[in-house]
Each structure stands twice: as C-alpha cells, then as structure tokens.
Amino acid sequence: MAIFKGRVRVRYGYSRWGYTRNNGKGWHGGSDEEGLDSTTIRMPDYKGKSISGRVVTARKVDRSTGSKTWEWGWYVCVELDAGQTPDAVNYLYFCHNARNLVSVGQRVKSGDALAVMGSTGNAALASPPFAHCHFEVRATAAGAGLDPTAYTGHPNAVGTYGEAIDETEDSDMKFLEVTSGKCEVFTAPDVNAVDKHYNGGKLTEGVCYPVQAEVGSSGGYSWVRIFVAGVQRYAAVLADRCRLVTLSPGDAFAACVAQGGDAAGQRAQRDGRQAGAYAQRTEASGTAPGV
C-alpha cells in the first residue's frame, strides 16, 4: 500500500530524497510524492507488510513562531509501533497537506486516510507550486530524513509508479454537506454535547466537512465523526439539515481548503498548535523538508 491509491509521480530530480538540490550540495530529507489518481494521503505499508502507529502531530505551524516546521504547512506525524520493521525508522511525516484528516492520539494502520494532498507551507513558494506530499521518515523526531523507499514502494528516482485506477476519485472519501443553518456540531455522539465553543454550536451551511468515520446510531440518530477546521467533532445526519456525499479529488481539495479561511477555523488552528507543543519541542531542532 503506497501513500496514494493508483499512480504516484516523483516529478523532478530535486523531488528525490538525499543531496538532490543546489548541484548536489542541498539536502532534501524526503520524497515529494504526487498522487495522480487520488488526493487522499494514506498510511503506507513497509515492503508490503501492514504497519501501525499513533498520530503524535497533526497541525500547522505559523511562520511567525520562528520554528522551521512552518515549511511543512499542514502536516501529520505518525509514530510507529515498536518492533514492526527491521530498519531504524520510528516516525513518518506527511507534509504540505491541504487538510489533515486525523487528530493527535488517533491510532492508524496501513491504508487509513491521513490527509488531503496540497501545497501549504514552503511548497507554495515553488515555481511553479504543485500539490504533493513531502513524505519523510526519521529515526528520531529531531533527526535527519532516512531512505523512504521501503515505505514509498518505488525507487528514489524521477518517474511515475503504480497502476492507474479506473475512477479518478476517492470513492471511499466522504464528506458531510451541510444544507441548513440549523445543523449542530457536537463534541461527542450525544445530543446533549453541543459544542458551543465552535461557531455557537452550528456548522456552516453550504460547507462540506471531511468524514473520518460513520460511528453508528445513538439516541435514535445516525452519527459521523468529522473534521471541522482540523479538529475532531461529531454531527448527527438528519435529512433536513445535512447529507453524506462523495466528492471528486478537485472538489475535495476545494472543500478542505475552504474551511481554513474562516475565523473559527483559525481558532482551531491555534488550538491545534497548542496541542502540538510536544512535537514543536522535539522537531524545532530538526531540518524542515524542502518543497
């Protein structure tokens, strides 16, 4: 299982891992992976073997903090469970995302959706910028990037890898489309747990929120776990207020990006940065990835 379904492309020589920049003098700690048939970034396997871990970071660092991790944009870090692979890798990084689809503390395994491919952070400064995932593997959170090829499933070389899939969209990536201003948001699948701290407890009409899981029924309602401006919350699926939809990669990208611009989303980003204080302490001394 690669980090994208279908084909993946390493577009440029400098997109490879290693001393691939500035005529061999500039270090690039990971591989820039571009999903051609899918925009959903997924937990990879190790040489065909399923692996698992825990999300230890899912956030975006503001450039004004002075931390070099601003270059990652929206990113996810997964700490692997011990003893699964024979190499030194313990941390997987998925960077430049349009939107993260997981939260800190969440357990993930090969194939699970982690984020939507994007061009945030210093990827936006490329000429030209293009949506991709800077994928990096490390032994320690503050260490240098190691050879990622056992996890990407292809050589450290320019090229297109994998086989095309029939449909050019993520058929299992669902969104909650809000059709009424009465649609409430909850901190738990409980009608008494309305999240008044977010937008007065209401989701925004016309917005599509990424669905992480359909969590079943409770209290006579069907519940989904969603991501609202990068924070995990819940919603009840009611026909007169919202509906589940499947979006094409382009529409999914637009839906994720649209959430980041509102004031509530900015507050959630700040909350996420505070929740990721541990990661900032351990990563600040490391080398941030290139574009």
mmCIF file of C-alpha atoms in Angstrom:
data_model
loop_
_atom_site.group_PDB
_atom_site.id
_atom_site.type_symbol
_atom_site.label_atom_id
_atom_site.label_comp_id
_atom_site.label_asym_id
_atom_site.label_seq_id
_atom_site.Cartn_x
_atom_site.Cartn_y
_atom_site.Cartn_z
ATOM 1 C CA MET A 1 0.000 0.000 0.000
ATOM 2 C CA ALA A 2 1.602 3.255 -1.172
ATOM 3 C CA ILE A 3 0.574 6.614 0.282
ATOM 4 C CA PHE A 4 -1.809 7.157 -2.655
ATOM 5 C CA LYS A 5 -4.190 4.823 -4.441
ATOM 6 C CA GLY A 6 -3.324 4.447 -8.107
ATOM 7 C CA ARG A 7 -0.333 6.146 -9.675
ATOM 8 C CA VAL A 8 2.226 8.298 -7.897
ATOM 9 C CA ARG A 9 4.783 10.567 -9.551
ATOM 10 C CA VAL A 10 8.161 11.954 -8.498
ATOM 11 C CA ARG A 11 8.174 14.927 -10.814
ATOM 12 C CA TYR A 12 11.649 16.494 -10.563
ATOM 13 C CA GLY A 13 15.185 15.459 -9.748
ATOM 14 C CA TYR A 14 15.124 17.696 -6.704
ATOM 15 C CA SER A 15 11.951 15.934 -5.535
ATOM 16 C CA ARG A 16 14.031 12.879 -4.637
ATOM 17 C CA TRP A 17 15.475 12.087 -1.211
ATOM 18 C CA GLY A 18 19.103 12.963 -0.453
ATOM 19 C CA TYR A 19 21.539 15.624 -1.675
ATOM 20 C CA THR A 20 19.409 16.408 -4.698
ATOM 21 C CA ARG A 21 19.414 20.215 -4.636
ATOM 22 C CA ASN A 22 21.863 23.006 -5.421
ATOM 23 C CA ASN A 23 24.005 20.777 -7.651
ATOM 24 C CA GLY A 24 24.257 18.055 -5.034
ATOM 25 C CA LYS A 25 25.029 20.375 -2.128
ATOM 26 C CA GLY A 26 21.481 20.890 -0.843
ATOM 27 C CA TRP A 27 19.808 18.280 1.365
ATOM 28 C CA HIS A 28 16.209 17.133 0.821
ATOM 29 C CA GLY A 29 15.072 14.952 3.696
ATOM 30 C CA GLY A 30 12.188 13.173 1.977
ATOM 31 C CA SER A 31 10.477 12.307 -1.294
ATOM 32 C CA ASP A 32 7.889 14.572 -2.943
ATOM 33 C CA GLU A 33 5.063 12.187 -3.815
ATOM 34 C CA GLU A 34 2.354 13.389 -6.208
ATOM 35 C CA GLY A 35 -0.877 11.405 -6.375
ATOM 36 C CA LEU A 36 -2.142 11.277 -9.970
ATOM 37 C CA ASP A 37 -5.379 9.335 -9.435
ATOM 38 C CA SER A 38 -6.130 10.247 -5.831
ATOM 39 C CA THR A 39 -5.561 13.181 -3.497
ATOM 40 C CA THR A 40 -6.033 11.228 -0.256
ATOM 41 C CA ILE A 41 -2.769 10.608 1.612
ATOM 42 C CA ARG A 42 -2.818 7.219 3.307
ATOM 43 C CA MET A 43 -0.738 5.334 5.833
ATOM 44 C CA PRO A 44 1.728 3.235 3.781
ATOM 45 C CA ASP A 45 2.978 -0.280 4.384
ATOM 46 C CA TYR A 46 6.572 -1.481 4.763
ATOM 47 C CA LYS A 47 7.621 -3.550 1.739
ATOM 48 C CA GLY A 48 4.113 -4.962 1.502
ATOM 49 C CA LYS A 49 3.718 -5.566 5.248
ATOM 50 C CA SER A 50 0.932 -3.751 7.106
ATOM 51 C CA ILE A 51 2.194 -1.403 9.818
ATOM 52 C CA SER A 52 0.515 0.652 12.521
ATOM 53 C CA GLY A 53 1.174 3.582 14.812
ATOM 54 C CA ARG A 54 -0.179 6.601 16.625
ATOM 55 C CA VAL A 55 -0.644 10.164 15.384
ATOM 56 C CA VAL A 56 1.611 12.374 17.526
ATOM 57 C CA THR A 57 1.255 15.590 15.496
ATOM 58 C CA ALA A 58 -1.459 16.957 13.219
ATOM 59 C CA ARG A 59 -1.155 20.710 12.824
ATOM 60 C CA LYS A 60 0.245 23.734 11.033
ATOM 61 C CA VAL A 61 2.942 25.997 12.493
ATOM 62 C CA ASP A 62 2.732 29.710 11.794
ATOM 63 C CA ARG A 63 5.838 31.192 10.218
ATOM 64 C CA SER A 64 5.835 33.993 12.802
ATOM 65 C CA THR A 65 6.817 31.486 15.521
ATOM 66 C CA GLY A 66 10.313 31.234 14.060
ATOM 67 C CA SER A 67 10.098 27.421 14.009
ATOM 68 C CA LYS A 68 11.402 25.888 10.778
ATOM 69 C CA THR A 69 8.468 23.490 10.835
ATOM 70 C CA TRP A 70 6.357 26.247 9.224
ATOM 71 C CA GLU A 71 7.844 24.929 5.968
ATOM 72 C CA TRP A 72 5.786 21.750 6.330
ATOM 73 C CA GLY A 73 2.468 23.618 6.184
ATOM 74 C CA TRP A 74 -0.308 21.343 7.388
ATOM 75 C CA TYR A 75 1.373 18.068 8.328
ATOM 76 C CA VAL A 76 0.854 14.772 10.131
ATOM 77 C CA CYS A 77 3.459 12.785 12.066
ATOM 78 C CA VAL A 78 2.841 9.106 12.902
ATOM 79 C CA GLU A 79 4.997 7.340 15.494
ATOM 80 C CA LEU A 80 5.273 3.679 14.505
ATOM 81 C CA ASP A 81 4.589 0.916 16.989
ATOM 82 C CA ALA A 82 7.831 -0.709 18.107
ATOM 83 C CA GLY A 83 9.316 -3.818 16.539
ATOM 84 C CA GLN A 84 7.413 -3.835 13.233
ATOM 85 C CA THR A 85 10.264 -3.204 10.813
ATOM 86 C CA PRO A 86 13.991 -4.055 10.784
ATOM 87 C CA ASP A 87 15.124 -0.523 9.902
ATOM 88 C CA ALA A 88 15.750 2.482 12.161
ATOM 89 C CA VAL A 89 12.567 4.352 11.189
ATOM 90 C CA ASN A 90 10.230 5.324 14.025
ATOM 91 C CA TYR A 91 8.453 8.413 12.649
ATOM 92 C CA LEU A 92 6.605 9.036 9.380
ATOM 93 C CA TYR A 93 5.899 12.617 8.227
ATOM 94 C CA PHE A 94 3.264 13.643 5.672
ATOM 95 C CA CYS A 95 3.633 17.337 4.797
ATOM 96 C CA HIS A 96 2.228 20.260 2.718
ATOM 97 C CA ASN A 97 -1.331 18.959 3.169
ATOM 98 C CA ALA A 98 -4.421 20.889 2.105
ATOM 99 C CA ARG A 99 -6.139 19.493 5.195
ATOM 100 C CA ASN A 100 -5.387 16.887 7.840
ATOM 101 C CA LEU A 101 -7.955 14.142 8.390
ATOM 102 C CA VAL A 102 -6.625 12.719 11.663
ATOM 103 C CA SER A 103 -6.075 14.064 15.163
ATOM 104 C CA VAL A 104 -3.379 13.651 17.833
ATOM 105 C CA GLY A 105 -3.665 10.370 19.717
ATOM 106 C CA GLN A 106 -5.525 8.559 16.953
ATOM 107 C CA ARG A 107 -4.313 5.074 16.044
ATOM 108 C CA VAL A 108 -3.763 4.352 12.338
ATOM 109 C CA LYS A 109 -2.706 1.422 10.175
ATOM 110 C CA SER A 110 -1.714 0.867 6.557
ATOM 111 C CA GLY A 111 -4.397 2.156 4.188
ATOM 112 C CA ASP A 112 -6.029 4.603 6.623
ATOM 113 C CA ALA A 113 -6.700 8.120 5.319
ATOM 114 C CA LEU A 114 -4.450 10.740 6.937
ATOM 115 C CA ALA A 115 -4.769 13.958 4.925
ATOM 116 C CA VAL A 116 -5.589 15.602 1.607
ATOM 117 C CA MET A 117 -2.668 16.389 -0.724
ATOM 118 C CA GLY A 118 -1.880 20.109 -1.007
ATOM 119 C CA SER A 119 0.816 22.760 -1.374
ATOM 120 C CA THR A 120 0.871 24.509 2.013
ATOM 121 C CA GLY A 121 3.964 25.786 3.806
ATOM 122 C CA ASN A 122 7.009 26.476 1.667
ATOM 123 C CA ALA A 123 5.567 24.325 -1.133
ATOM 124 C CA ALA A 124 3.521 27.399 -2.050
ATOM 125 C CA LEU A 125 6.805 29.170 -2.874
ATOM 126 C CA ALA A 126 7.823 26.685 -5.576
ATOM 127 C CA SER A 127 7.965 27.793 -9.193
ATOM 128 C CA PRO A 128 5.538 26.535 -10.187
ATOM 129 C CA PRO A 129 3.829 25.284 -7.000
ATOM 130 C CA PHE A 130 2.124 21.903 -7.335
ATOM 131 C CA ALA A 131 0.115 19.790 -4.913
ATOM 132 C CA HIS A 132 2.109 16.892 -3.468
ATOM 133 C CA CYS A 133 3.056 15.187 -0.229
ATOM 134 C CA HIS A 134 6.543 15.658 1.147
ATOM 135 C CA PHE A 135 6.985 12.225 2.728
ATOM 136 C CA GLU A 136 9.805 11.833 5.227
ATOM 137 C CA VAL A 137 10.880 9.035 7.571
ATOM 138 C CA ARG A 138 13.081 9.514 10.641
ATOM 139 C CA ALA A 139 14.644 7.536 13.477
ATOM 140 C CA THR A 140 14.038 10.391 15.926
ATOM 141 C CA ALA A 141 11.712 13.386 15.789
ATOM 142 C CA ALA A 142 14.688 15.766 15.587
ATOM 143 C CA GLY A 143 16.816 13.581 13.306
ATOM 144 C CA ALA A 144 17.551 13.696 9.588
ATOM 145 C CA GLY A 145 15.345 12.040 6.995
ATOM 146 C CA LEU A 146 16.246 8.434 6.170
ATOM 147 C CA ASP A 147 15.796 6.498 2.913
ATOM 148 C CA PRO A 148 11.985 6.332 2.431
ATOM 149 C CA THR A 149 11.844 3.800 -0.421
ATOM 150 C CA ALA A 150 10.737 0.845 1.749
ATOM 151 C CA TYR A 151 7.610 2.881 2.523
ATOM 152 C CA THR A 152 7.013 4.625 -0.820
ATOM 153 C CA GLY A 153 7.257 1.309 -2.663
ATOM 154 C CA HIS A 154 9.303 2.713 -5.540
ATOM 155 C CA PRO A 155 12.933 3.696 -6.285
ATOM 156 C CA ASN A 156 14.404 7.016 -5.261
ATOM 157 C CA ALA A 157 14.184 8.289 -8.829
ATOM 158 C CA VAL A 158 12.104 10.525 -11.094
ATOM 159 C CA GLY A 159 9.218 8.618 -12.622
ATOM 160 C CA THR A 160 5.603 7.507 -12.438
ATOM 161 C CA TYR A 161 4.884 4.396 -10.393
ATOM 162 C CA GLY A 162 1.919 2.135 -9.733
ATOM 163 C CA GLU A 163 -1.097 1.336 -11.868
ATOM 164 C CA ALA A 164 -3.924 3.661 -12.845
ATOM 165 C CA ILE A 165 -7.269 3.083 -11.182
ATOM 166 C CA ASP A 166 -10.476 3.219 -13.199
ATOM 167 C CA GLU A 167 -12.114 6.072 -11.343
ATOM 168 C CA THR A 168 -10.096 9.236 -10.745
ATOM 169 C CA GLU A 169 -11.653 9.930 -7.373
ATOM 170 C CA ASP A 170 -11.520 8.516 -3.864
ATOM 171 C CA SER A 171 -14.740 6.539 -3.816
ATOM 172 C CA ASP A 172 -14.495 5.923 -0.079
ATOM 173 C CA MET A 173 -13.750 9.516 0.918
ATOM 174 C CA LYS A 174 -16.973 11.005 2.195
ATOM 175 C CA PHE A 175 -17.963 14.498 3.264
ATOM 176 C CA LEU A 176 -20.844 15.863 5.303
ATOM 177 C CA GLU A 177 -22.575 18.511 3.203
ATOM 178 C CA VAL A 178 -24.469 20.973 5.404
ATOM 179 C CA THR A 179 -27.765 22.007 3.809
ATOM 180 C CA SER A 180 -29.240 24.038 6.678
ATOM 181 C CA GLY A 181 -28.015 26.616 9.170
ATOM 182 C CA LYS A 182 -29.697 24.535 11.879
ATOM 183 C CA CYS A 183 -27.101 21.740 11.632
ATOM 184 C CA GLU A 184 -25.416 21.392 15.030
ATOM 185 C CA VAL A 185 -21.879 20.280 15.873
ATOM 186 C CA PHE A 186 -21.055 18.106 18.902
ATOM 187 C CA THR A 187 -18.034 17.141 20.992
ATOM 188 C CA ALA A 188 -19.358 13.555 21.259
ATOM 189 C CA PRO A 189 -22.138 11.487 19.615
ATOM 190 C CA ASP A 190 -24.642 12.779 22.155
ATOM 191 C CA VAL A 191 -27.428 15.308 21.557
ATOM 192 C CA ASN A 192 -26.542 16.940 24.897
ATOM 193 C CA ALA A 193 -22.923 17.576 23.834
ATOM 194 C CA VAL A 194 -23.419 20.562 21.508
ATOM 195 C CA ASP A 195 -20.059 22.296 21.011
ATOM 196 C CA LYS A 196 -20.980 25.896 21.820
ATOM 197 C CA HIS A 197 -17.319 26.906 21.602
ATOM 198 C CA TYR A 198 -17.326 26.423 17.844
ATOM 199 C CA ASN A 199 -19.423 28.924 15.891
ATOM 200 C CA GLY A 200 -22.184 28.940 18.503
ATOM 201 C CA GLY A 201 -22.643 25.178 18.112
ATOM 202 C CA LYS A 202 -23.591 25.281 14.424
ATOM 203 C CA LEU A 203 -21.939 24.013 11.250
ATOM 204 C CA THR A 204 -21.827 26.399 8.291
ATOM 205 C CA GLU A 205 -24.486 25.957 5.635
ATOM 206 C CA GLY A 206 -23.069 25.072 2.216
ATOM 207 C CA VAL A 207 -19.768 23.721 3.584
ATOM 208 C CA CYS A 208 -18.575 20.109 3.142
ATOM 209 C CA TYR A 209 -16.739 18.668 6.159
ATOM 210 C CA PRO A 210 -14.423 15.607 5.827
ATOM 211 C CA VAL A 211 -15.919 12.472 7.367
ATOM 212 C CA GLN A 212 -13.448 10.276 9.202
ATOM 213 C CA ALA A 213 -15.921 7.569 10.194
ATOM 214 C CA GLU A 214 -19.580 6.693 10.424
ATOM 215 C CA VAL A 215 -19.863 5.825 14.116
ATOM 216 C CA GLY A 216 -23.310 4.230 14.153
ATOM 217 C CA SER A 217 -26.563 5.176 15.862
ATOM 218 C CA SER A 218 -27.183 6.598 19.321
ATOM 219 C CA GLY A 219 -30.304 8.134 20.790
ATOM 220 C CA GLY A 220 -32.176 7.481 17.551
ATOM 221 C CA TYR A 221 -29.689 9.442 15.453
ATOM 222 C CA SER A 222 -27.047 8.341 12.933
ATOM 223 C CA TRP A 223 -23.678 9.876 13.830
ATOM 224 C CA VAL A 224 -20.497 10.679 11.901
ATOM 225 C CA ARG A 225 -17.109 11.772 13.160
ATOM 226 C CA ILE A 226 -15.999 14.790 11.132
ATOM 227 C CA PHE A 227 -13.129 17.245 10.948
ATOM 228 C CA VAL A 228 -14.037 20.869 11.478
ATOM 229 C CA ALA A 229 -11.109 23.223 10.789
ATOM 230 C CA GLY A 230 -8.714 20.411 11.682
ATOM 231 C CA VAL A 231 -10.424 19.440 14.956
ATOM 232 C CA GLN A 232 -12.319 16.191 15.503
ATOM 233 C CA ARG A 233 -16.025 16.694 16.203
ATOM 234 C CA TYR A 234 -19.344 14.919 15.552
ATOM 235 C CA ALA A 235 -22.586 15.529 13.698
ATOM 236 C CA ALA A 236 -25.972 13.835 13.505
ATOM 237 C CA VAL A 237 -27.031 13.024 9.940
ATOM 238 C CA LEU A 238 -30.529 14.496 9.586
ATOM 239 C CA ALA A 239 -32.185 14.677 6.164
ATOM 240 C CA ASP A 240 -33.416 18.242 6.675
ATOM 241 C CA ARG A 241 -30.010 19.553 7.798
ATOM 242 C CA CYS A 242 -27.177 17.644 6.120
ATOM 243 C CA ARG A 243 -26.268 14.690 3.923
ATOM 244 C CA LEU A 244 -23.316 12.413 3.175
ATOM 245 C CA VAL A 245 -21.686 12.957 -0.227
ATOM 246 C CA THR A 246 -18.642 11.694 -2.155
ATOM 247 C CA LEU A 247 -16.509 14.356 -3.848
ATOM 248 C CA SER A 248 -14.017 14.229 -6.702
ATOM 249 C CA PRO A 249 -10.369 14.973 -5.782
ATOM 250 C CA GLY A 250 -10.662 18.538 -7.075
ATOM 251 C CA ASP A 251 -13.857 19.235 -5.138
ATOM 252 C CA ALA A 252 -12.465 17.504 -2.056
ATOM 253 C CA PHE A 253 -9.371 19.717 -2.208
ATOM 254 C CA ALA A 254 -11.523 22.855 -2.553
ATOM 255 C CA ALA A 255 -13.790 21.776 0.306
ATOM 256 C CA CYS A 256 -10.843 21.235 2.638
ATOM 257 C CA VAL A 257 -9.140 24.500 1.730
ATOM 258 C CA ALA A 258 -12.389 26.465 2.127
ATOM 259 C CA GLN A 259 -12.617 25.550 5.802
ATOM 260 C CA GLY A 260 -9.285 27.105 6.709
ATOM 261 C CA GLY A 261 -10.279 30.660 5.916
ATOM 262 C CA ASP A 262 -12.980 31.383 8.486
ATOM 263 C CA ALA A 263 -12.373 32.801 11.948
ATOM 264 C CA ALA A 264 -13.481 29.609 13.654
ATOM 265 C CA GLY A 265 -11.007 27.653 11.568
ATOM 266 C CA GLN A 266 -8.212 29.992 12.566
ATOM 267 C CA ARG A 267 -9.100 29.494 16.236
ATOM 268 C CA ALA A 268 -8.982 25.741 15.730
ATOM 269 C CA GLN A 269 -5.557 26.057 14.107
ATOM 270 C CA ARG A 270 -4.299 27.899 17.193
ATOM 271 C CA ASP A 271 -5.776 25.189 19.417
ATOM 272 C CA GLY A 272 -4.007 22.575 17.326
ATOM 273 C CA ARG A 273 -0.681 24.360 17.695
ATOM 274 C CA GLN A 274 -1.087 24.381 21.475
ATOM 275 C CA ALA A 275 -2.000 20.688 21.471
ATOM 276 C CA GLY A 276 1.137 20.009 19.413
ATOM 277 C CA ALA A 277 3.538 21.680 21.859
ATOM 278 C CA TYR A 278 5.364 18.392 22.425
ATOM 279 C CA ALA A 279 6.042 17.998 18.712
ATOM 280 C CA GLN A 280 7.297 21.566 18.414
ATOM 281 C CA ARG A 281 9.813 20.978 21.218
ATOM 282 C CA THR A 282 11.133 17.808 19.625
ATOM 283 C CA GLU A 283 11.057 18.901 15.983
ATOM 284 C CA ALA A 284 12.227 22.513 16.187
ATOM 285 C CA SER A 285 15.863 21.494 16.058
ATOM 286 C CA GLY A 286 15.379 19.267 13.039
ATOM 287 C CA THR A 287 15.728 20.073 9.373
ATOM 288 C CA ALA A 288 12.424 21.031 7.824
ATOM 289 C CA PRO A 289 11.679 19.485 4.442
ATOM 290 C CA GLY A 290 12.069 21.239 1.133
ATOM 291 C CA VAL A 291 9.297 21.815 -1.371
#
